[in-house]
PDB file of C-alpha atoms in Angstrom:
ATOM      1  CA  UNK A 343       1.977   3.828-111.634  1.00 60.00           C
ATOM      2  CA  UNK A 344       2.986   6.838-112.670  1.00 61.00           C
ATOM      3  CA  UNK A 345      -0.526   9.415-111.901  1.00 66.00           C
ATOM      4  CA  UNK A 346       1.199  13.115-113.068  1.00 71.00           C
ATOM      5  CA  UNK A 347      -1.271  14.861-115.333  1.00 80.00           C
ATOM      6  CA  UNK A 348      -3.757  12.087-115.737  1.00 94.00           C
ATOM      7  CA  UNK A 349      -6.990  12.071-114.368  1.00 97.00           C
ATOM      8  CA  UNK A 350      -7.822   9.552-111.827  1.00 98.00           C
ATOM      9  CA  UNK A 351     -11.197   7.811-112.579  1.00 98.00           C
ATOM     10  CA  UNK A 352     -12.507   5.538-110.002  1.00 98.00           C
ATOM     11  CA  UNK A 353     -15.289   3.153-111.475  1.00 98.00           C
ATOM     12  CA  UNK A 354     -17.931   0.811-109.015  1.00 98.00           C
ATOM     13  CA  UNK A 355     -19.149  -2.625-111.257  1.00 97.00           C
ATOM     14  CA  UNK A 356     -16.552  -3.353-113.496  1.00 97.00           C
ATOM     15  CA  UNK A 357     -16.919  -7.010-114.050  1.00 95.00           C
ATOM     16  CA  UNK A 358     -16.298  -8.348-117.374  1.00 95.00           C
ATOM     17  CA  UNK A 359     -18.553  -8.003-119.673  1.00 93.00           C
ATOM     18  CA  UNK A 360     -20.606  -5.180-118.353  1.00 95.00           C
ATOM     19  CA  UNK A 361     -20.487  -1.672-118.701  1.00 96.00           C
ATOM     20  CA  UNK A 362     -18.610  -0.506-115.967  1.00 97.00           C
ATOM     21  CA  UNK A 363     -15.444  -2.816-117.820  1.00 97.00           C
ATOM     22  CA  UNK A 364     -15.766  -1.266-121.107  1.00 97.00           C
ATOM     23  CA  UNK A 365     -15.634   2.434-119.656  1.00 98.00           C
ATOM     24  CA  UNK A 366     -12.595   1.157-117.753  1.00 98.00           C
ATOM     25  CA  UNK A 367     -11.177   0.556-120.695  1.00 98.00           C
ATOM     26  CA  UNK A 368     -12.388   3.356-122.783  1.00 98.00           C
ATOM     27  CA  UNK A 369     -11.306   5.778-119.913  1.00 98.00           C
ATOM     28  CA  UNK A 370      -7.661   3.943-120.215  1.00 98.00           C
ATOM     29  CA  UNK A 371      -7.447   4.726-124.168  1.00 97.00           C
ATOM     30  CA  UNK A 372      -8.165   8.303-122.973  1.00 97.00           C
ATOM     31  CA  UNK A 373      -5.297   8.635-120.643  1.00 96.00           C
ATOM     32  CA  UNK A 374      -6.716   8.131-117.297  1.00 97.00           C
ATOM     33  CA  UNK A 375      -5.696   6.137-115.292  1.00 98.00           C
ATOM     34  CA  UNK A 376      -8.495   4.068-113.694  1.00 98.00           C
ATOM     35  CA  UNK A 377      -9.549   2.490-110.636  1.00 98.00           C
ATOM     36  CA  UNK A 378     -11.579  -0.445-111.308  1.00 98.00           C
ATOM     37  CA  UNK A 379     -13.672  -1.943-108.546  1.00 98.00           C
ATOM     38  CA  UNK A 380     -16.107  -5.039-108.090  1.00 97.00           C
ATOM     39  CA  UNK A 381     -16.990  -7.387-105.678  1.00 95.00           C
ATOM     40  CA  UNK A 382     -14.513 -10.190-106.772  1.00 95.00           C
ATOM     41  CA  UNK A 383     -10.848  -9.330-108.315  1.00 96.00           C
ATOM     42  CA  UNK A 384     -11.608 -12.539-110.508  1.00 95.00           C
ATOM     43  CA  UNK A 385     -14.387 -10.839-112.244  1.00 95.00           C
ATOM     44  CA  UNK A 386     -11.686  -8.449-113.405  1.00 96.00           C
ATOM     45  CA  UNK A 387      -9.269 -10.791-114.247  1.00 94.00           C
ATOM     46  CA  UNK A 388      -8.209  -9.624-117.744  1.00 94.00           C
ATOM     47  CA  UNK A 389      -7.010  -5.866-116.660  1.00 95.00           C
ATOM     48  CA  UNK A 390      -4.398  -7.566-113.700  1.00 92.00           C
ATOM     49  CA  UNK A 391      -1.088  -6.675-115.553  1.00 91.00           C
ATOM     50  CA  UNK A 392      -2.113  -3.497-117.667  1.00 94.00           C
ATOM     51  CA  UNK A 393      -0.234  -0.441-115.873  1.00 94.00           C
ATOM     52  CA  UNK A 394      -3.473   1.360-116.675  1.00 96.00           C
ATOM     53  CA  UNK A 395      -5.446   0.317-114.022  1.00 97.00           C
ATOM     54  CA  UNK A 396      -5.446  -0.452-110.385  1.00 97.00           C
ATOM     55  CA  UNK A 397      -7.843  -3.045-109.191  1.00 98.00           C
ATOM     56  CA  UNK A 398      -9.205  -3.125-105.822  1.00 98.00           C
ATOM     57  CA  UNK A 399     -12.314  -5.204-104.410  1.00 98.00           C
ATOM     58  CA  UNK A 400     -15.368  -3.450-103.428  1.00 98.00           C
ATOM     59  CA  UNK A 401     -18.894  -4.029-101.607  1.00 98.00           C
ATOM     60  CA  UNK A 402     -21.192  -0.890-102.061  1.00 98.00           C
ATOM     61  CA  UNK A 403     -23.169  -2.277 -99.277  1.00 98.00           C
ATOM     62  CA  UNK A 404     -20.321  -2.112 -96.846  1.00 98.00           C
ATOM     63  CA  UNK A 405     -19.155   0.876 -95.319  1.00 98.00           C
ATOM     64  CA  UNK A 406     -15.823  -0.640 -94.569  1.00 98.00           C
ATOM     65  CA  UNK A 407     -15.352  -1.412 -97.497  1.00 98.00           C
ATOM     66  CA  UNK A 408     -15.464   1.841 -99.170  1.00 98.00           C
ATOM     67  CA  UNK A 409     -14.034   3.956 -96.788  1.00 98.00           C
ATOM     68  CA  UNK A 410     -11.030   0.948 -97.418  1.00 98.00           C
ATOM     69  CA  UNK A 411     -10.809   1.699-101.020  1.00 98.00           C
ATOM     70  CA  UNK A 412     -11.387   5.762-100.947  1.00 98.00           C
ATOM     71  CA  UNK A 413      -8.802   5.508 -98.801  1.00 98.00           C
ATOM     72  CA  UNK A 414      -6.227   3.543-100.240  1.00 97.00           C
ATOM     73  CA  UNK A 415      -6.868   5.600-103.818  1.00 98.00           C
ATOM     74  CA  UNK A 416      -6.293   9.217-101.830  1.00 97.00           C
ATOM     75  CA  UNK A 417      -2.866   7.112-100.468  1.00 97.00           C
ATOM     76  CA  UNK A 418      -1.530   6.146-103.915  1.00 96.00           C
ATOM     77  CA  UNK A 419      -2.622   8.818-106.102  1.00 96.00           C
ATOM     78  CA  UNK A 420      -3.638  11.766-103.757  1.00 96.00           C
ATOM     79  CA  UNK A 421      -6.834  12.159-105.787  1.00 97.00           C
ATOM     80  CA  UNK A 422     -10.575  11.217-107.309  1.00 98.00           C
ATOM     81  CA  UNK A 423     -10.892  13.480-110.361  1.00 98.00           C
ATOM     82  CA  UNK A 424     -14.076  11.324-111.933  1.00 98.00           C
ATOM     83  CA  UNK A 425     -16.319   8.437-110.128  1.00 98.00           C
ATOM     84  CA  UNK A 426     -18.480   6.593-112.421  1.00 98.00           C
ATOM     85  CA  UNK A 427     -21.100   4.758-110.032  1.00 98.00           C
ATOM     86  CA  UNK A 428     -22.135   1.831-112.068  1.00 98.00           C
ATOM     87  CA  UNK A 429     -22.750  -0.552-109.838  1.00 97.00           C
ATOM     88  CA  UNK A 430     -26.105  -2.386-110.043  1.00 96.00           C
ATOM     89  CA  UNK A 431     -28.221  -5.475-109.982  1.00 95.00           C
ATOM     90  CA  UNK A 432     -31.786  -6.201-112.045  1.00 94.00           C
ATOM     91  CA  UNK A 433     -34.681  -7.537-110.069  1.00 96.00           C
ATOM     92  CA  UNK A 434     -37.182  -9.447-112.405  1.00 96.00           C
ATOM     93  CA  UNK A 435     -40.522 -10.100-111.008  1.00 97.00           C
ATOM     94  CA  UNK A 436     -44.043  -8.929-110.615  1.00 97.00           C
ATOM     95  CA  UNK A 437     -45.048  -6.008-107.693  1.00 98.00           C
ATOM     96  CA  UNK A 438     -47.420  -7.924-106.138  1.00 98.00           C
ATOM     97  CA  UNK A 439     -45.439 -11.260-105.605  1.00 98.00           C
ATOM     98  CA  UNK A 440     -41.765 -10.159-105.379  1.00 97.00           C
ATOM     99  CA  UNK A 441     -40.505 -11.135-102.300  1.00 97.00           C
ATOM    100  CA  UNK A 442     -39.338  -7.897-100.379  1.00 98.00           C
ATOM    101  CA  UNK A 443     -36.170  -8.698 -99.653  1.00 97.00           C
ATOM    102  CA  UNK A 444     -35.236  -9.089-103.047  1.00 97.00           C
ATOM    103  CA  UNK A 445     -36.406  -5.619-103.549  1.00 97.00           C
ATOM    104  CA  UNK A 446     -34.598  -4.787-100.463  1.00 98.00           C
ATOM    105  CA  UNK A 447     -31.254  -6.138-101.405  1.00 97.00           C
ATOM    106  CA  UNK A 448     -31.729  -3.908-105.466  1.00 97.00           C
ATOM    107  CA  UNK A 449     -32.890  -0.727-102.765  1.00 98.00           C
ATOM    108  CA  UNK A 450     -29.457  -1.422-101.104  1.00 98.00           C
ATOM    109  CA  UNK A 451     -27.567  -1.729-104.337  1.00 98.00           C
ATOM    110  CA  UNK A 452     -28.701   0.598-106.617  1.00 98.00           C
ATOM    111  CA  UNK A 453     -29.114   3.648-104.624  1.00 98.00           C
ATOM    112  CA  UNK A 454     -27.702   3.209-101.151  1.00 98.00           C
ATOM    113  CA  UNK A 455     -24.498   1.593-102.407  1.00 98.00           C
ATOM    114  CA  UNK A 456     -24.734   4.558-104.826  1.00 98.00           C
ATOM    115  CA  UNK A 457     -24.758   7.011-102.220  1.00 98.00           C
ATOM    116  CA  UNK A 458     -22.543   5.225 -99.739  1.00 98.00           C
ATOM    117  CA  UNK A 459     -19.441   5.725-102.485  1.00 98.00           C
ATOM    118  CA  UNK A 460     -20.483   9.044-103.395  1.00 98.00           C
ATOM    119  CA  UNK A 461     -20.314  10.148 -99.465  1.00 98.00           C
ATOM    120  CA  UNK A 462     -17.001   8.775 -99.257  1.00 98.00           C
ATOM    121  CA  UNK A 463     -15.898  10.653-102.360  1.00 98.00           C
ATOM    122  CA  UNK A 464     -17.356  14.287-101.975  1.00 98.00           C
ATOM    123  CA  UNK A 465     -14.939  15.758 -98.750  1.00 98.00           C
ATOM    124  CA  UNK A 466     -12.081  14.945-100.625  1.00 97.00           C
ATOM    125  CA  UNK A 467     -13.562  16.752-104.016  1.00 98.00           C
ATOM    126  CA  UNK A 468     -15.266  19.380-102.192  1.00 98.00           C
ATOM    127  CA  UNK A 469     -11.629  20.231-100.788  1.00 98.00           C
ATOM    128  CA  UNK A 470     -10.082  20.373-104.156  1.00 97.00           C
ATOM    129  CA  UNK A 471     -12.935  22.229-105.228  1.00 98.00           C
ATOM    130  CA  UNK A 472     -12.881  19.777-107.969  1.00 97.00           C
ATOM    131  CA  UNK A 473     -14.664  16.513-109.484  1.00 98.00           C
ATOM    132  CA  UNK A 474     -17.054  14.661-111.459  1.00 98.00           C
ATOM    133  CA  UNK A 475     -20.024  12.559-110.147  1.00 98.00           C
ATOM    134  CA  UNK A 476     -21.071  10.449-113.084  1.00 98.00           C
ATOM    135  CA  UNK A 477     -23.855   8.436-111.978  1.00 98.00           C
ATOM    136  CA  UNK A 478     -25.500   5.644-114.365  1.00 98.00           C
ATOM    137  CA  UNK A 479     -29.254   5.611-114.168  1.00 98.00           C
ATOM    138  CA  UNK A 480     -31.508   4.255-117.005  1.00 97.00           C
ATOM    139  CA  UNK A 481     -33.897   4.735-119.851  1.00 97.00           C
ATOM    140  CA  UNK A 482     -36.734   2.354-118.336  1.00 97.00           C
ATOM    141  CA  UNK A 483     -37.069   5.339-115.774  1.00 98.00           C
ATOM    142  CA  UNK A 484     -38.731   7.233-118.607  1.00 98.00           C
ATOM    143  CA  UNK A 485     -41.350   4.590-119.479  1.00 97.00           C
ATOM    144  CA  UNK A 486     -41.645   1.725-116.739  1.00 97.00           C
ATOM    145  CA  UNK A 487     -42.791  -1.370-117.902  1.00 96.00           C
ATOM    146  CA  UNK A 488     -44.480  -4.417-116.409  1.00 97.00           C
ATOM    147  CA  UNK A 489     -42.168  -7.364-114.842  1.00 97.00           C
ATOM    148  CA  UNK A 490     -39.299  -4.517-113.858  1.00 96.00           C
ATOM    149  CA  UNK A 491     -40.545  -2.264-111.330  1.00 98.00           C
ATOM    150  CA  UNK A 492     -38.429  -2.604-108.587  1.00 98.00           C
ATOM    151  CA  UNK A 493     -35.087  -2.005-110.804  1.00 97.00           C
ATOM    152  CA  UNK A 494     -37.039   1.028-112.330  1.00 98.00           C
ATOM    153  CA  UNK A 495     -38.211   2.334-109.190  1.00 98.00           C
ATOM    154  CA  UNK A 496     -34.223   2.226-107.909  1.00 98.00           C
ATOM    155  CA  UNK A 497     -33.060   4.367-111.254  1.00 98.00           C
ATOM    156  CA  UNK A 498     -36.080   6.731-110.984  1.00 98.00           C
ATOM    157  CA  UNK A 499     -34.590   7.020-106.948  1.00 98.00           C
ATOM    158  CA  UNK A 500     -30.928   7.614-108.911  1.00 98.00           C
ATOM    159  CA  UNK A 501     -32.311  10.095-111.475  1.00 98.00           C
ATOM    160  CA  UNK A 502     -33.788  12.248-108.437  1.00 98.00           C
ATOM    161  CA  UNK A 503     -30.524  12.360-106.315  1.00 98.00           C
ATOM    162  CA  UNK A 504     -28.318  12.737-109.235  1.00 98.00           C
ATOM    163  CA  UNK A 505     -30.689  16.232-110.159  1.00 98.00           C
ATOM    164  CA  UNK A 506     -30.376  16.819-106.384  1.00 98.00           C
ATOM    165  CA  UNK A 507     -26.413  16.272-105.928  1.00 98.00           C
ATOM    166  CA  UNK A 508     -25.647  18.457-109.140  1.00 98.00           C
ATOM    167  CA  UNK A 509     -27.566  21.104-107.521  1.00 98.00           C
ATOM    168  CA  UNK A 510     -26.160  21.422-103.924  1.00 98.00           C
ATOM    169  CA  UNK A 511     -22.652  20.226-104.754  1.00 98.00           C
ATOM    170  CA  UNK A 512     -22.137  23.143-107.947  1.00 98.00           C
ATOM    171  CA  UNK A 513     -21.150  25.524-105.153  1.00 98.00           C
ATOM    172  CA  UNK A 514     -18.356  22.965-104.335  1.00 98.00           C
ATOM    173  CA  UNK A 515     -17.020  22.810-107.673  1.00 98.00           C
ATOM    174  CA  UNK A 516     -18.445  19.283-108.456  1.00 98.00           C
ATOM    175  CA  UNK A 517     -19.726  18.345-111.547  1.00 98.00           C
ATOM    176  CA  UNK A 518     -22.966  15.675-111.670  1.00 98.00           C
ATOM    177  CA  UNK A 519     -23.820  13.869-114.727  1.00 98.00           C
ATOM    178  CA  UNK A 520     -26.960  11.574-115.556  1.00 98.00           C
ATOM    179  CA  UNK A 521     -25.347   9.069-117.395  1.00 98.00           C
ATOM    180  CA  UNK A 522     -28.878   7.173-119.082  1.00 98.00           C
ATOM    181  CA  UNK A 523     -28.131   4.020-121.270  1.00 97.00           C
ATOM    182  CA  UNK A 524     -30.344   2.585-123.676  1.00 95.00           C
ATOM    183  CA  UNK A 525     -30.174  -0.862-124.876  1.00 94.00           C
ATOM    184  CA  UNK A 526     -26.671  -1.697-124.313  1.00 95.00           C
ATOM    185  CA  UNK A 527     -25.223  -5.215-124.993  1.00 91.00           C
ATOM    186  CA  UNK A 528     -23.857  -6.521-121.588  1.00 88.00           C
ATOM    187  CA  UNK A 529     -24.002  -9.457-119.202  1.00 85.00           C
ATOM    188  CA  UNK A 530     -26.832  -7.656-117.161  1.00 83.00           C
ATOM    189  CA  UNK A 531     -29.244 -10.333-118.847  1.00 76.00           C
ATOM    190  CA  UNK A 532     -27.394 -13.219-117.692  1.00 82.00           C
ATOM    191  CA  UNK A 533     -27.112 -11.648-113.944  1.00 85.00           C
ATOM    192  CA  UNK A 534     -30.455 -10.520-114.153  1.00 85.00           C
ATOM    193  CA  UNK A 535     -32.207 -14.203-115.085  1.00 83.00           C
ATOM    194  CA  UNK A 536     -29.688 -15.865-112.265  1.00 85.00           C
ATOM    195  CA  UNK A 537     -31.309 -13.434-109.868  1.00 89.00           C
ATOM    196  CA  UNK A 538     -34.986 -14.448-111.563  1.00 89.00           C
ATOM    197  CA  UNK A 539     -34.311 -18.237-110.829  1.00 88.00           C
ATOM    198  CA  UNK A 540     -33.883 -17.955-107.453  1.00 91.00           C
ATOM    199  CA  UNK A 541     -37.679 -16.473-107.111  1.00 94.00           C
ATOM    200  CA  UNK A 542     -40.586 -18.046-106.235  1.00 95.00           C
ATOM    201  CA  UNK A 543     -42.852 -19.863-108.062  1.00 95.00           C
ATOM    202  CA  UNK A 544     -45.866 -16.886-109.089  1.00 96.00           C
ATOM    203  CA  UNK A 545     -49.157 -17.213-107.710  1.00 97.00           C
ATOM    204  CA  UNK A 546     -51.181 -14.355-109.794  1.00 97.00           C
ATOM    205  CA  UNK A 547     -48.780 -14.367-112.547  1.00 97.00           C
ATOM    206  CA  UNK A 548     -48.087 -17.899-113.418  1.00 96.00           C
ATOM    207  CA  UNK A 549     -50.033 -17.649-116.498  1.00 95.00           C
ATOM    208  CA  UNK A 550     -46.929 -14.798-117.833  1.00 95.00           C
ATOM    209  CA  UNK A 551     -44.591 -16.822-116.385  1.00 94.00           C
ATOM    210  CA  UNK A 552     -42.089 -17.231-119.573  1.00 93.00           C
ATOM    211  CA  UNK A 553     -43.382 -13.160-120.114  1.00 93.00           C
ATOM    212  CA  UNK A 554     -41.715 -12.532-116.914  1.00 95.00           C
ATOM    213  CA  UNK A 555     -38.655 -14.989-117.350  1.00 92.00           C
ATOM    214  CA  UNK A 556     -38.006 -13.187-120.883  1.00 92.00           C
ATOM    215  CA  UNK A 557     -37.854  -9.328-119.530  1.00 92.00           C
ATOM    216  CA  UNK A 558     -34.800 -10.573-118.189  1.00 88.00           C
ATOM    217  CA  UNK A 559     -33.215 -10.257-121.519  1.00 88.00           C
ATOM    218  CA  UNK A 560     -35.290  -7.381-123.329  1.00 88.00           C
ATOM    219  CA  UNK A 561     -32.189  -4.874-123.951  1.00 87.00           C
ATOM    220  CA  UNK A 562     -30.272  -7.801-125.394  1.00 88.00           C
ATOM    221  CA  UNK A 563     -31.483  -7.937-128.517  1.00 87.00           C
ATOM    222  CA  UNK A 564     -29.902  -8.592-132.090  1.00 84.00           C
ATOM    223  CA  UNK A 565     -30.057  -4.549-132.300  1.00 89.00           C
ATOM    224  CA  UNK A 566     -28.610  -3.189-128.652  1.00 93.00           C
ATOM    225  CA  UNK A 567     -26.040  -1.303-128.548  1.00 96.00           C
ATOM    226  CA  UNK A 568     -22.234  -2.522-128.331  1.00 94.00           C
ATOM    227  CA  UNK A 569     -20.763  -1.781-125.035  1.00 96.00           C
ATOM    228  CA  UNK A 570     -18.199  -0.653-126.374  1.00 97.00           C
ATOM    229  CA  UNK A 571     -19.593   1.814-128.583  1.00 97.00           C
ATOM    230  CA  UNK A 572     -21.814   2.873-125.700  1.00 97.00           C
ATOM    231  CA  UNK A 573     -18.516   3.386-123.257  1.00 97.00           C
ATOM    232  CA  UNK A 574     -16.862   5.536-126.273  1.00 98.00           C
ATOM    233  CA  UNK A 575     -19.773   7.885-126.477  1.00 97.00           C
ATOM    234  CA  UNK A 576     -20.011   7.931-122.354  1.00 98.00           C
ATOM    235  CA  UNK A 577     -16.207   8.882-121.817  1.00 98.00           C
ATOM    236  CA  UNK A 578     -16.427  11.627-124.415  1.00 98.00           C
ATOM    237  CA  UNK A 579     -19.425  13.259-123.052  1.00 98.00           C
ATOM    238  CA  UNK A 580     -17.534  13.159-119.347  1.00 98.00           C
ATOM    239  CA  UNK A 581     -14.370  14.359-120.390  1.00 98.00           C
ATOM    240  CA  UNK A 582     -15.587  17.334-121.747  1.00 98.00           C
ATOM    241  CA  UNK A 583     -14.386  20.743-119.630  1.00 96.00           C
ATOM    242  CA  UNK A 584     -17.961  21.359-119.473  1.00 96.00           C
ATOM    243  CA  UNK A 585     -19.758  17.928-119.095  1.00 98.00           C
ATOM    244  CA  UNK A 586     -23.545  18.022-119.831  1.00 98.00           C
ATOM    245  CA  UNK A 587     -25.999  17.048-116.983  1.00 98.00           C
ATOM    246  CA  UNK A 588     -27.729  14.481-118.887  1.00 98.00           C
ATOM    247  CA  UNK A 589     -25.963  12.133-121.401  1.00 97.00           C
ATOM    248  CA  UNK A 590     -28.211   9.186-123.263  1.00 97.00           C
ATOM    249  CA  UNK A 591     -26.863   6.528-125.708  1.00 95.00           C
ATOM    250  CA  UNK A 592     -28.091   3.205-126.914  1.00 95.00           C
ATOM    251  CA  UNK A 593     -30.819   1.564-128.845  1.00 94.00           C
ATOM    252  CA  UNK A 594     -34.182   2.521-127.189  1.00 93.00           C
ATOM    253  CA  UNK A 595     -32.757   5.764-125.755  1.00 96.00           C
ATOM    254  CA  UNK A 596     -34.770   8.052-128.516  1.00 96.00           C
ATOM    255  CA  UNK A 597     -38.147   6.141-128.536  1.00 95.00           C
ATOM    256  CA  UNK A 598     -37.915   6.208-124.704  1.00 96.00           C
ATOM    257  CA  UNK A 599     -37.918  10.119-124.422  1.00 96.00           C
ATOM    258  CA  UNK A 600     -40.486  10.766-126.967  1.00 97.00           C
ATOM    259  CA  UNK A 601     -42.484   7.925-124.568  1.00 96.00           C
ATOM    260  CA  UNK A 602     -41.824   9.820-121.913  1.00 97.00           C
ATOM    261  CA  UNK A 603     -43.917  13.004-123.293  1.00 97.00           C
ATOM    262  CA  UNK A 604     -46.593  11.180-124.621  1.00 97.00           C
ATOM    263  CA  UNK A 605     -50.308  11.106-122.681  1.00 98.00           C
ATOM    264  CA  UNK A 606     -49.937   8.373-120.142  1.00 97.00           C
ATOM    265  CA  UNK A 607     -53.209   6.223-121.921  1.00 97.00           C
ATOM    266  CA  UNK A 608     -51.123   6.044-125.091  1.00 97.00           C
ATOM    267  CA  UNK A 609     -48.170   5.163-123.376  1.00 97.00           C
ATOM    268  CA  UNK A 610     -49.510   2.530-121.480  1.00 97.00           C
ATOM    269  CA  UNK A 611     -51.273   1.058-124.898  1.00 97.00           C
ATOM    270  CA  UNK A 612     -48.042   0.648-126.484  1.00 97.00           C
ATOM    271  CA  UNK A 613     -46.399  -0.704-123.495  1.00 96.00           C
ATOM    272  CA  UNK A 614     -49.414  -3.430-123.369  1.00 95.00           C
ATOM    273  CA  UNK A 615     -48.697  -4.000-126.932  1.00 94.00           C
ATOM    274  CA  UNK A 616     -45.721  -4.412-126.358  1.00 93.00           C
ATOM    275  CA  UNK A 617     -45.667  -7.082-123.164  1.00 92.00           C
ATOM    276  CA  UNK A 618     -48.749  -8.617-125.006  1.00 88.00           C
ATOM    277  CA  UNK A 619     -50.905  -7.569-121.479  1.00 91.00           C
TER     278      UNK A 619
END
């Protein structure tokens, strides 16, 4: 692989079909050359023989496992210009019955995995006095609703570190970006109900029980965004010299901010609407 003048972009959760593997790719049409990472090489099947990218298999919730990979990138390439931390799982389910070590395991995921990678990539940055920390929270953080509070609670826990990280790492020459999908077409509603069947049967809730079932699959409407179309926004707002700190795309993503100004009693009307509560 020939690295000279490109920029290496290293990218957690890039199975097919989800976002991560669409900014692999849209990174690649860019002229990076990309390090694309999940927890099974199979899941990545379809990017094995493109010179473009280098696959490697890794587990944000082992520390082995990164320091493997970080390691093994600095070895080939000498460098980490970008990291894109996509990684993620949903967690379906009411507060008051989910069992906590689901809530746990999205915890471990979403933000520890999250910061576990971006440890392992900041020495090496901070020495170049170079690098971009593209972090991929979400616009539910601006208006949580009912039946995903656990995955919104781990974005909100994102959004606070990422406005935390681009703070204290500036003076190394690192650049953070909020990276805040809407809507976006992906196989997150497909993980996100296999996660849901493997809950308990509700107690309190059963009576929203196909309500609950359902918000696996709200930001997959006929109208969400294409990932593709998503990743091509994304990669142009990171590549820039001067990337912005915040960057939102997809269906929802407007409605969402003006939601997230509005008095709390109307916002919680429409969301009731909305969930039929």
């Amino acid at each position: 692989m020939e690295s000279h003048g490109r920029e290496i972009v290293l990218i957690t959760g890039c199975s097919h079909g989800g976002i991560g593997y669409a900014l692999a790719q849209e990174f690649a049409v860019n002229n990076c050359l990309v390090v694309a990472t999940s927890r099974s090489l199979n899941s990545m099947r379809e990017l094995e023989h493109d010179h473009r990218f280098y696959l490697q298999e890794l587990d944000v919730l082992s520390d082995e496992s990164v320091q493997h990979v970080m390691s093994n990138v600095l070895e080939k390439f000498g460098k980490v210009d970008i990291l894109v931390n996509n990684a993620g799982i949903q967690c379906v389910a009411p507060l008051a019955e989910v069992p906590l070590s689901a809530m746990q395991n999205t915890f471990d995921t979403n933000v520890y995995g999250t910061m576990r990678v971006i440890q392992a990539a900041i020495p090496h940055m901070a020495s170049r006095k170079k690098g971009k920390i593209v972090n991929v929270g979400s616009v539910t953080v601006l208006a949580p609703s009912p039946w995903s509070g656990v995955y919104t609670a781990t974005k909100a826990a994102l959004h606070a570190l990422t406005d935390t990280l681009r703070l204290e790492l500036k003076p190394l020459g690192i650049d953070v970006i909020n990276v805040v999908p809407g809507a976006i077409k992906s196989n997150i509603g497909n993980s996100a109900a296999a996660g849901y069947n493997k809950m308990p049967e509700w107690k309190l809730y059963k009576p929203y029980e196909a309500a609950i079932k359902d918000r696996a699959y709200f930001s997959q409407g006929v109208r969400s965004t294409p990932t593709e179309e998503f990743a091509k926004n994304t990669v142009a707002a990171v590549l820039k010299k001067n990337p912005p700190a915040w960057f939102s795309s997809g269906h929802f993503s407007t409605p969402m901010a003006i939601m997230y100004h509005m008095p709390l009693l109307v916002r919680d009307f429409i969301i009731r609407k909305v969930f039929k509560l």
